[in-house]
Coordinates of C-alpha atoms in Angstrom, one line a residue:
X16 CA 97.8 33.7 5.8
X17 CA 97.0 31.3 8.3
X18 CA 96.3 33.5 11.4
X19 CA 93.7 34.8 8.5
X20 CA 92.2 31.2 8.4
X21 CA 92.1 30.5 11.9
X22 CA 90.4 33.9 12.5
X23 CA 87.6 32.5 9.8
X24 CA 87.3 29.4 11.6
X25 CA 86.5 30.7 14.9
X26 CA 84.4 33.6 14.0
X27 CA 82.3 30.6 12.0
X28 CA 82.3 28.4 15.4
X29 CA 80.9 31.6 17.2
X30 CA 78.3 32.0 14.6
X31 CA 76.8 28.2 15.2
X32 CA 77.6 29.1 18.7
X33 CA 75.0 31.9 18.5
X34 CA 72.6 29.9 16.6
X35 CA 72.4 26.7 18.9
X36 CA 72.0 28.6 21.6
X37 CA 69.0 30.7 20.1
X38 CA 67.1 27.8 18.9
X39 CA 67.5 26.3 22.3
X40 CA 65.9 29.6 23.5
X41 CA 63.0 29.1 21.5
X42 CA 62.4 25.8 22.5
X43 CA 62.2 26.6 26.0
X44 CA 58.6 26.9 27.9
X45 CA 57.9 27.8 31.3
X46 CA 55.2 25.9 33.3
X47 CA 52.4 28.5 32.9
X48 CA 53.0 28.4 29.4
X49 CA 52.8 24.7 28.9
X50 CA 49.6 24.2 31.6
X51 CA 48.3 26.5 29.0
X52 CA 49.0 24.8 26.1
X53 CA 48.2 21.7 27.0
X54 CA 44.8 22.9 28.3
X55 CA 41.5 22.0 26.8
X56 CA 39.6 24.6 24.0
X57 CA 37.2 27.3 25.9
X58 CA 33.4 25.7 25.2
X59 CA 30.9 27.2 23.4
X60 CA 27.4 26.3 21.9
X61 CA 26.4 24.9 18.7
X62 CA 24.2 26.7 17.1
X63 CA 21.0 25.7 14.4
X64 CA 18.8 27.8 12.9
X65 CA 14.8 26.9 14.0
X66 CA 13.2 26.0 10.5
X67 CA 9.5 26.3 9.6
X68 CA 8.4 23.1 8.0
X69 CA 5.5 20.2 7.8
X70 CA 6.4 17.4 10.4
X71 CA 4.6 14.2 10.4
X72 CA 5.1 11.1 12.2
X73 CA 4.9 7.7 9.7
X74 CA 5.4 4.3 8.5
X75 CA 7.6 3.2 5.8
X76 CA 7.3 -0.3 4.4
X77 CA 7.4 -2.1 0.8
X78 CA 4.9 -3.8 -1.0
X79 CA 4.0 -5.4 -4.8
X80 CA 1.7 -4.3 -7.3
X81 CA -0.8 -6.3 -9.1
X82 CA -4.3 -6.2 -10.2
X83 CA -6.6 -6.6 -6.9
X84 CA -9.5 -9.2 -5.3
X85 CA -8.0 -12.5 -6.9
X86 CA -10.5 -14.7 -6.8
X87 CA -11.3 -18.3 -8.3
X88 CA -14.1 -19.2 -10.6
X89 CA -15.8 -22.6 -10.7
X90 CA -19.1 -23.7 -11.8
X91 CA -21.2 -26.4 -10.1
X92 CA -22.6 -29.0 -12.1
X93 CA -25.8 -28.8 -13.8
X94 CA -28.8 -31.6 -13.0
X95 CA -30.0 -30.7 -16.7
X96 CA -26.9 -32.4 -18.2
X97 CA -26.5 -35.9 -17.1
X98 CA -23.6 -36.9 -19.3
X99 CA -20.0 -35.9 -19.0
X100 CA -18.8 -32.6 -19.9
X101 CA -15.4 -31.1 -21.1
X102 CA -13.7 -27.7 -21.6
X103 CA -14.4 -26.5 -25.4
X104 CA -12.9 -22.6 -25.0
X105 CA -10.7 -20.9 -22.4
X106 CA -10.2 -17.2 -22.3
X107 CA -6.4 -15.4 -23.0
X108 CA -4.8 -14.6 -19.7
X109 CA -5.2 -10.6 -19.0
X110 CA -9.0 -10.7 -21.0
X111 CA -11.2 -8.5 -19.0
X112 CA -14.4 -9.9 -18.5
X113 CA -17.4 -7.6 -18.4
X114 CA -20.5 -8.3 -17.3
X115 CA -22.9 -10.3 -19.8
X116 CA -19.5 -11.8 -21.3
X117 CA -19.1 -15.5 -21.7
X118 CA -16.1 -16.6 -19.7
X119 CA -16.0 -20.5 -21.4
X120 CA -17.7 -22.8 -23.2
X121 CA -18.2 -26.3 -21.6
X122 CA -19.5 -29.1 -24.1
X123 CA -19.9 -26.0 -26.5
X124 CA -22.7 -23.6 -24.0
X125 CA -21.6 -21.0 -22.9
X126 CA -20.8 -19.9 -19.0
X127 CA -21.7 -16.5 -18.3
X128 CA -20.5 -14.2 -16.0
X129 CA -23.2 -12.0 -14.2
X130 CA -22.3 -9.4 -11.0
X131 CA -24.5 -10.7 -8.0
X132 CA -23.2 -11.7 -4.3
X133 CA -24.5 -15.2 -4.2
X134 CA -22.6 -18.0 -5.9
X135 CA -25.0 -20.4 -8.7
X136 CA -26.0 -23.5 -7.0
X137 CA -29.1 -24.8 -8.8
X138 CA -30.4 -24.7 -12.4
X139 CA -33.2 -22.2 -12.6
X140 CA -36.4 -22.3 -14.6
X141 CA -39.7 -21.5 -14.9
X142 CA -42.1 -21.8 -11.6
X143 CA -39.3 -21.4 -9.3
X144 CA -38.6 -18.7 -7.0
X145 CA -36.1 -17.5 -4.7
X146 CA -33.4 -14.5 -4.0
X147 CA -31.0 -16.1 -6.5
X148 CA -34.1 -15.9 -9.4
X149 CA -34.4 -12.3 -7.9
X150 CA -30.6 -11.9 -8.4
X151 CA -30.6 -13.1 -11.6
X152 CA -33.6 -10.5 -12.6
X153 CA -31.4 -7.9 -11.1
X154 CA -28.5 -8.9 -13.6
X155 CA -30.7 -9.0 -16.0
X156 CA -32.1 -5.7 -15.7
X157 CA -28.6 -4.1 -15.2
X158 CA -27.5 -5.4 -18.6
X159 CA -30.4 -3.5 -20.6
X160 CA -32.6 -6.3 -20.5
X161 CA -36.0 -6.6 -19.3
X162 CA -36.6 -9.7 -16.8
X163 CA -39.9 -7.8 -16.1
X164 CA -40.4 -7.2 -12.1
X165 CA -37.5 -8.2 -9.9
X166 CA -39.3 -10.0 -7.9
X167 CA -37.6 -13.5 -7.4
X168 CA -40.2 -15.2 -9.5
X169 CA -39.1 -16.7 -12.9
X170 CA -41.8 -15.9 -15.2
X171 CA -42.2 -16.0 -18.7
X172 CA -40.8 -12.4 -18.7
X173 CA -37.4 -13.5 -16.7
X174 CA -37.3 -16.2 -19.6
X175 CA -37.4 -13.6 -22.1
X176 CA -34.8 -11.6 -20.8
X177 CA -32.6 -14.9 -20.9
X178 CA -33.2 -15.4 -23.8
X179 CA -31.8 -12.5 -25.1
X180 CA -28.7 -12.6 -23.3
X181 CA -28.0 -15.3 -25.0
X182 CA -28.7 -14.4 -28.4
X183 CA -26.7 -11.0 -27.6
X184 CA -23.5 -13.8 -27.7
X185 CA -24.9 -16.0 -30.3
X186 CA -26.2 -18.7 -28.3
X187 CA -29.5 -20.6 -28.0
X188 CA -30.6 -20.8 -24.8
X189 CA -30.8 -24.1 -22.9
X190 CA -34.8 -25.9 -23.2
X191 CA -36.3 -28.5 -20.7
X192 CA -38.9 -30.1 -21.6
X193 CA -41.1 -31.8 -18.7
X194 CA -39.3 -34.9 -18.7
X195 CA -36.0 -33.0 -18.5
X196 CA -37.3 -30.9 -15.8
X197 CA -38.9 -33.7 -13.4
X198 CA -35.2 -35.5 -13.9
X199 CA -33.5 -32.6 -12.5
X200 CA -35.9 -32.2 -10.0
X201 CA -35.3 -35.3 -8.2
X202 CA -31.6 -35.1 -8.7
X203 CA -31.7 -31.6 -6.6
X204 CA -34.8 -31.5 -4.8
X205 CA -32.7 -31.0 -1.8
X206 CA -31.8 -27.4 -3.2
X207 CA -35.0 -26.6 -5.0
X208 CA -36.4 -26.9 -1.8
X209 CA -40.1 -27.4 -2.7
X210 CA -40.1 -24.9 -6.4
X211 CA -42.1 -26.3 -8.9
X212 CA -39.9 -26.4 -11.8
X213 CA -42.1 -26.0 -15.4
X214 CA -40.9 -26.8 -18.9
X215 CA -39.0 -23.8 -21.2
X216 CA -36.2 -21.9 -21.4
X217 CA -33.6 -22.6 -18.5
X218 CA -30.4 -21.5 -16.8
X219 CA -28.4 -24.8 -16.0
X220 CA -26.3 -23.6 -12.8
X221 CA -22.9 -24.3 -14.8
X222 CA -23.9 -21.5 -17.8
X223 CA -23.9 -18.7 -15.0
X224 CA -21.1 -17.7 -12.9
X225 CA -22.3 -14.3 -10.3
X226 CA -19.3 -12.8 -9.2
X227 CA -19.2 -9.7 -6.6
X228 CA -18.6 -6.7 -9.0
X229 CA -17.0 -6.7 -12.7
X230 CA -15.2 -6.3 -15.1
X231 CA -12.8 -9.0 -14.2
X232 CA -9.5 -9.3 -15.1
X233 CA -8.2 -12.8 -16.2
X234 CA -5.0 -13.5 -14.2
X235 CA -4.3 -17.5 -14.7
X236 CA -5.9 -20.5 -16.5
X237 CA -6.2 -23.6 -14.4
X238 CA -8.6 -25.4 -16.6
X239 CA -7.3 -27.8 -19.7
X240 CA -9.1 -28.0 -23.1
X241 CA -10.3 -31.3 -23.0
X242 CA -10.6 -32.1 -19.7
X243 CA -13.7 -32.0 -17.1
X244 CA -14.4 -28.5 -15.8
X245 CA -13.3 -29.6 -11.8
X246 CA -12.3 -26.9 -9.2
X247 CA -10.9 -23.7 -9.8
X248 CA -11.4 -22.8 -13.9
X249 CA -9.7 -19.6 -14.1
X250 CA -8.2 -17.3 -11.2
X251 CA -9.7 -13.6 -11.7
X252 CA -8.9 -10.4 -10.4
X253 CA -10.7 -6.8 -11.0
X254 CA -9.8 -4.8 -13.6
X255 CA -8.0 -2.0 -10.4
X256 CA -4.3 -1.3 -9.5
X257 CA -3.8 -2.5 -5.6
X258 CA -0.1 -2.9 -4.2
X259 CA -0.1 -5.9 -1.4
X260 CA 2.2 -4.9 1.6
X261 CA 2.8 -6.6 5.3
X262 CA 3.2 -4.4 8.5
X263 CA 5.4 -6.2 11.8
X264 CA 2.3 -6.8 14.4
X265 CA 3.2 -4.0 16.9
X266 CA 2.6 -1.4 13.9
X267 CA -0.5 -2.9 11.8
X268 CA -2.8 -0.7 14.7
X269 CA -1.5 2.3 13.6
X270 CA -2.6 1.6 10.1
X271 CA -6.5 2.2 9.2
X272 CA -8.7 1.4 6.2
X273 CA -9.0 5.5 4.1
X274 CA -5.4 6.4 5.7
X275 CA -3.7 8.1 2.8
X276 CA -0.2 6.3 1.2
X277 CA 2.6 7.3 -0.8
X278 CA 3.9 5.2 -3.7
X279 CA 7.1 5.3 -5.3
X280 CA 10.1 3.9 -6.8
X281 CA 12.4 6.3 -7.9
X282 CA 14.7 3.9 -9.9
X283 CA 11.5 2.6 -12.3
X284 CA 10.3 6.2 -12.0
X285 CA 7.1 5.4 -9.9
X286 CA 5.0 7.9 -8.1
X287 CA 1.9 7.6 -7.0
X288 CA -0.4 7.9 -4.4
X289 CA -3.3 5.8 -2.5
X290 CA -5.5 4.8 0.0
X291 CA -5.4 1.8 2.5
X292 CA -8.4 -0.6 1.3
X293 CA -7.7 -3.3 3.7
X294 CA -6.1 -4.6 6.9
X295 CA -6.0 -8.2 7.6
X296 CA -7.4 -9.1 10.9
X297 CA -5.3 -11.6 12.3
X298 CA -1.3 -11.7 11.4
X299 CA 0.1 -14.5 9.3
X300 CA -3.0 -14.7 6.8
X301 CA -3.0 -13.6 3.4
X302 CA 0.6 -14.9 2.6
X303 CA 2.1 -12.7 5.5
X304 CA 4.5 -14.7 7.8
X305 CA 3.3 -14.9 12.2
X306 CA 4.8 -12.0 12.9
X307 CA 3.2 -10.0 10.1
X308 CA 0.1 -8.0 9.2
X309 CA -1.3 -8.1 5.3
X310 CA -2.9 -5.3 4.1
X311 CA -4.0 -3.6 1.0
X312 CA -3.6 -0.3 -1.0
X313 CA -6.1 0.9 -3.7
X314 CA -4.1 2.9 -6.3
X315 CA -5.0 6.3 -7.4
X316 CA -3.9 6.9 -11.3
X317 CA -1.7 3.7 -11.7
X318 CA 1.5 3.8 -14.1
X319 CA 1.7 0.9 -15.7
X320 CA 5.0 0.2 -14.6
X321 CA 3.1 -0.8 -11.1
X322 CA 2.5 -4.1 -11.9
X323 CA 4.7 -6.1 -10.8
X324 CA 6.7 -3.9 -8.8
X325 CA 8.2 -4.0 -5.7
X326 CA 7.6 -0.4 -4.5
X327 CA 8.1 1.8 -0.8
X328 CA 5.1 2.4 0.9
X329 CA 5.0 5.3 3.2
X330 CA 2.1 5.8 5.6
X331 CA 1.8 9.4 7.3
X332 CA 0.2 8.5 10.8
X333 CA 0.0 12.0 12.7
X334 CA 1.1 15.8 10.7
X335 CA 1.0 18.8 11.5
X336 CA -0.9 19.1 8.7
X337 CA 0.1 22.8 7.8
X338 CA 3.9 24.3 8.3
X339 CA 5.0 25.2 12.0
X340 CA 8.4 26.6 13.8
X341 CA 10.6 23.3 14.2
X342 CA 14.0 22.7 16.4
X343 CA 16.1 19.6 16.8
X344 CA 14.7 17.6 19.4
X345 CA 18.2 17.8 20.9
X346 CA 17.5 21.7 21.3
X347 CA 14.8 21.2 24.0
X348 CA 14.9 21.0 27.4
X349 CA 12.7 20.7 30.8
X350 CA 12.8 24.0 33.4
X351 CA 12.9 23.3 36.7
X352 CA 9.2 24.6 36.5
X353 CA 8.8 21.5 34.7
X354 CA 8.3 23.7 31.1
X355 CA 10.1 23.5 27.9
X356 CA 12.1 25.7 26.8
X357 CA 14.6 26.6 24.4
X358 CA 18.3 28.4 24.2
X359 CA 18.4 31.3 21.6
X360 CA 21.5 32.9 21.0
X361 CA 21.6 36.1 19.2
X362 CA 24.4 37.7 19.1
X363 CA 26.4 35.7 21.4
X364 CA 24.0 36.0 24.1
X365 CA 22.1 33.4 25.3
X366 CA 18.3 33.8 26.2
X367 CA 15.4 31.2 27.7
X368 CA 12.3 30.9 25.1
X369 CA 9.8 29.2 26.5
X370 CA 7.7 27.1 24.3
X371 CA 5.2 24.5 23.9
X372 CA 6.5 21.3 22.5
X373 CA 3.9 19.6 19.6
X374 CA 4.6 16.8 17.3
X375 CA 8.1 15.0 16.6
X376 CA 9.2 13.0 14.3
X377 CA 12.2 12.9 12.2
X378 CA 14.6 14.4 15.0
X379 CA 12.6 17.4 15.2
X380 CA 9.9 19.0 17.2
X381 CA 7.2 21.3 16.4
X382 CA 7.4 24.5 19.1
X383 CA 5.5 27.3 19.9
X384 CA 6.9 30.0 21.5
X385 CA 4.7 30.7 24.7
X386 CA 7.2 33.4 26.5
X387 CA 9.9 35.0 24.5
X388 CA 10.7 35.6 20.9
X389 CA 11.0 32.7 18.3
X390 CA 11.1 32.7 14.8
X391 CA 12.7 31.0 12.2
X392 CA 16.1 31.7 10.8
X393 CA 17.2 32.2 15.0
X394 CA 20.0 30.3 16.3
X395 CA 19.1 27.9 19.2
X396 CA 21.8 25.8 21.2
X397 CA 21.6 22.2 20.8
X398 CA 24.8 21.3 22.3
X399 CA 28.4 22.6 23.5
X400 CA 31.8 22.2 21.2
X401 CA 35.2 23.3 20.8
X402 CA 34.4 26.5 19.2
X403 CA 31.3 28.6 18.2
X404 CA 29.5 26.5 15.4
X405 CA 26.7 27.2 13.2
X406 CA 25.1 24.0 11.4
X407 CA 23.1 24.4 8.8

């Protein structure tokens, strides 16, 4: 019994012999076999397929909406009315104000708002003559009525047609007599500058305000019921869509007046598109900072959510316009013939295309092949990794 237990034990002790010694074994590496392991991967090329696709080179900045060409609206004071005057009616913010509308009421006449270039400066009458009475003839005639020839001469015609602009709003209009007139006169003869102002129906320079183009759109009240009509009355815009951006200085000569934009804001759901309207000439005017470059966008088909918004503006400076055969710009290279040239690997073979290298942007560059075969879908080398890789 126990030469049976001995012989149990060392058969067991022979077996773990055995084993020790074979895992030993297979730890065991020669030199070679070690250099080799320890050696780096073979190289070989990263591949990426040439793509056909639009390329353009731009400008991305940000900008706000809002309703374009604020301006402020005053009136100067009339020679005709001696005594003090006050604010009777104000419009509502956002009223848009067309032409032949009546803005306010000062003392209880009206102030009209009339398109024409040159800002009222004088009362104008009967007898007197000038490009603003030509102006005003213009306005006249544009609003259906008939001032008779535009010629800059306020005749008894012109006073017609004034008339019934302001019976067209319920209004009588404003009449001098001679003593009236000769008053005025020699409170503005500095501005009349020699007209012979007559008796009859007249247009006191604070009942007419000419602004550059309407309708207007009222954007903030300054003036207070009850108070003199001083300064600025009401702050106006036009009745269009414009988004107000600012480009750093050393990019704002890249960006013309007609260039085409891109609107949007994907998280209020805004696309649209534009053109540039305006560039500022100098940096830091137009609320941009020194280093800064206002300009304008006028807004094709606005969404109402515009207003208000802050949006991305992107600006396409140069395209190819149409789709062409692109690579990475990393895939490119210079011969020693001083031509570009690409690596195409088909197969595992490596060939030279020659090309002609176009517009980049984006980390790509358009190419044409010029010598050798390149279309897209074909693998070109941009680099050398571990192992054979395709990225798509």
């Amino acid at each position: 019994m126990k030469r049976r237990k001995l012989a149990f034990v060392v058969l067991g002790a022979v077996v773990l012999s055995s084993l020790a010694t074979w895992f030993a074994s297979t730890q065991i590496r020669s030199p070679a076999e070690i250099a080799a392991r320890a050696a780096p991967p073979s190289a070989s090329p990263i591949l990426v397929p040439v793509e056909q696709r639009v390329l353009a080179t731009k400008i991305v900045s940000r900008g706000t909406g809002s309703y374009g060409s604020p301006q402020d609206l005053s009136i100067p004071r009339s020679a005709l009315k001696p005594g003090a005057q006050v604010v009777t009616s104000l419009p509502t913010t956002g009223a848009v104000i067309t032409a032949g509308t009546v803005l306010l009421t000062v003392s209880g006449r009206p102030t009209f708002v009339l398109d024409g270039a040159q800002p009222s400066y004088r009362d104008l009458g009967p007898g007197m003559s000038g490009a603003d009475v030509r102006q005003l003839e213009a306005a006249l005639r544009r609003l259906g009525l008939n001032p008779g020839a535009v010629d800059g001469r306020y005749d008894q015609a012109t006073a017609g047609a004034v008339t019934a602009l302001y019976h067209r709003r319920g209004f009588e209009p404003a009449i001098a007599s001679s003593e009236q007139v000769q008053a005025a006169q020699s409170k503005q003869s500095t501005v009349i500058n020699g007209a012979i102002a007559q008796a009859g129906v007249q247009v006191p320079a604070d009942e007419v305000i000419f602004v550059a183009s309407t309708p207007l759109r009222v954007n903030k009240i300054d003036a207070k019921l009850g108070a003199e009509p001083r300064g600025a009355l009401v702050s106006a815009t036009n009745s269009d869509v414009s988004v107000s951006g600012a480009l750093p200085v050393e990019q704002a000569n890249l960006v013309k007046p007609g260039a085409d934009v891109l609107i949007d804001e994907p998280a209020l759901g805004i696309k649209a598109t534009g053109t540039i309207s305006r560039v500022a000439a100098n940096p830091g005017t137009d609320g941009a900072d020194g280093f800064h470059v206002a300009f304008e966008v006028s807004v094709s088909r606005p969404p109402a959510a515009l207003v208000g918004a802050s949006v991305r503006l992107t600006i396409p400076i140069k395209s190819t316009k149409k789709s062409t055969l692109t690579v990475p710009v990393a895939a490119l290279s210079l011969g020693s013939d001083g031509a570009s040239r690409v690596q195409r690997s088909v197969a595992g073979n490596i060939t030279l295309v020659r090309v002609q290298a176009g517009l980049s942007a984006e980390g790509f560059v358009a190419v044409t092949p010029i010598q050798g075969d390149l279309k897209a879908g074909d693998l070109v080398v941009v680099g050398i990794g571990s192992s054979n890789t395709v990225v798509k």
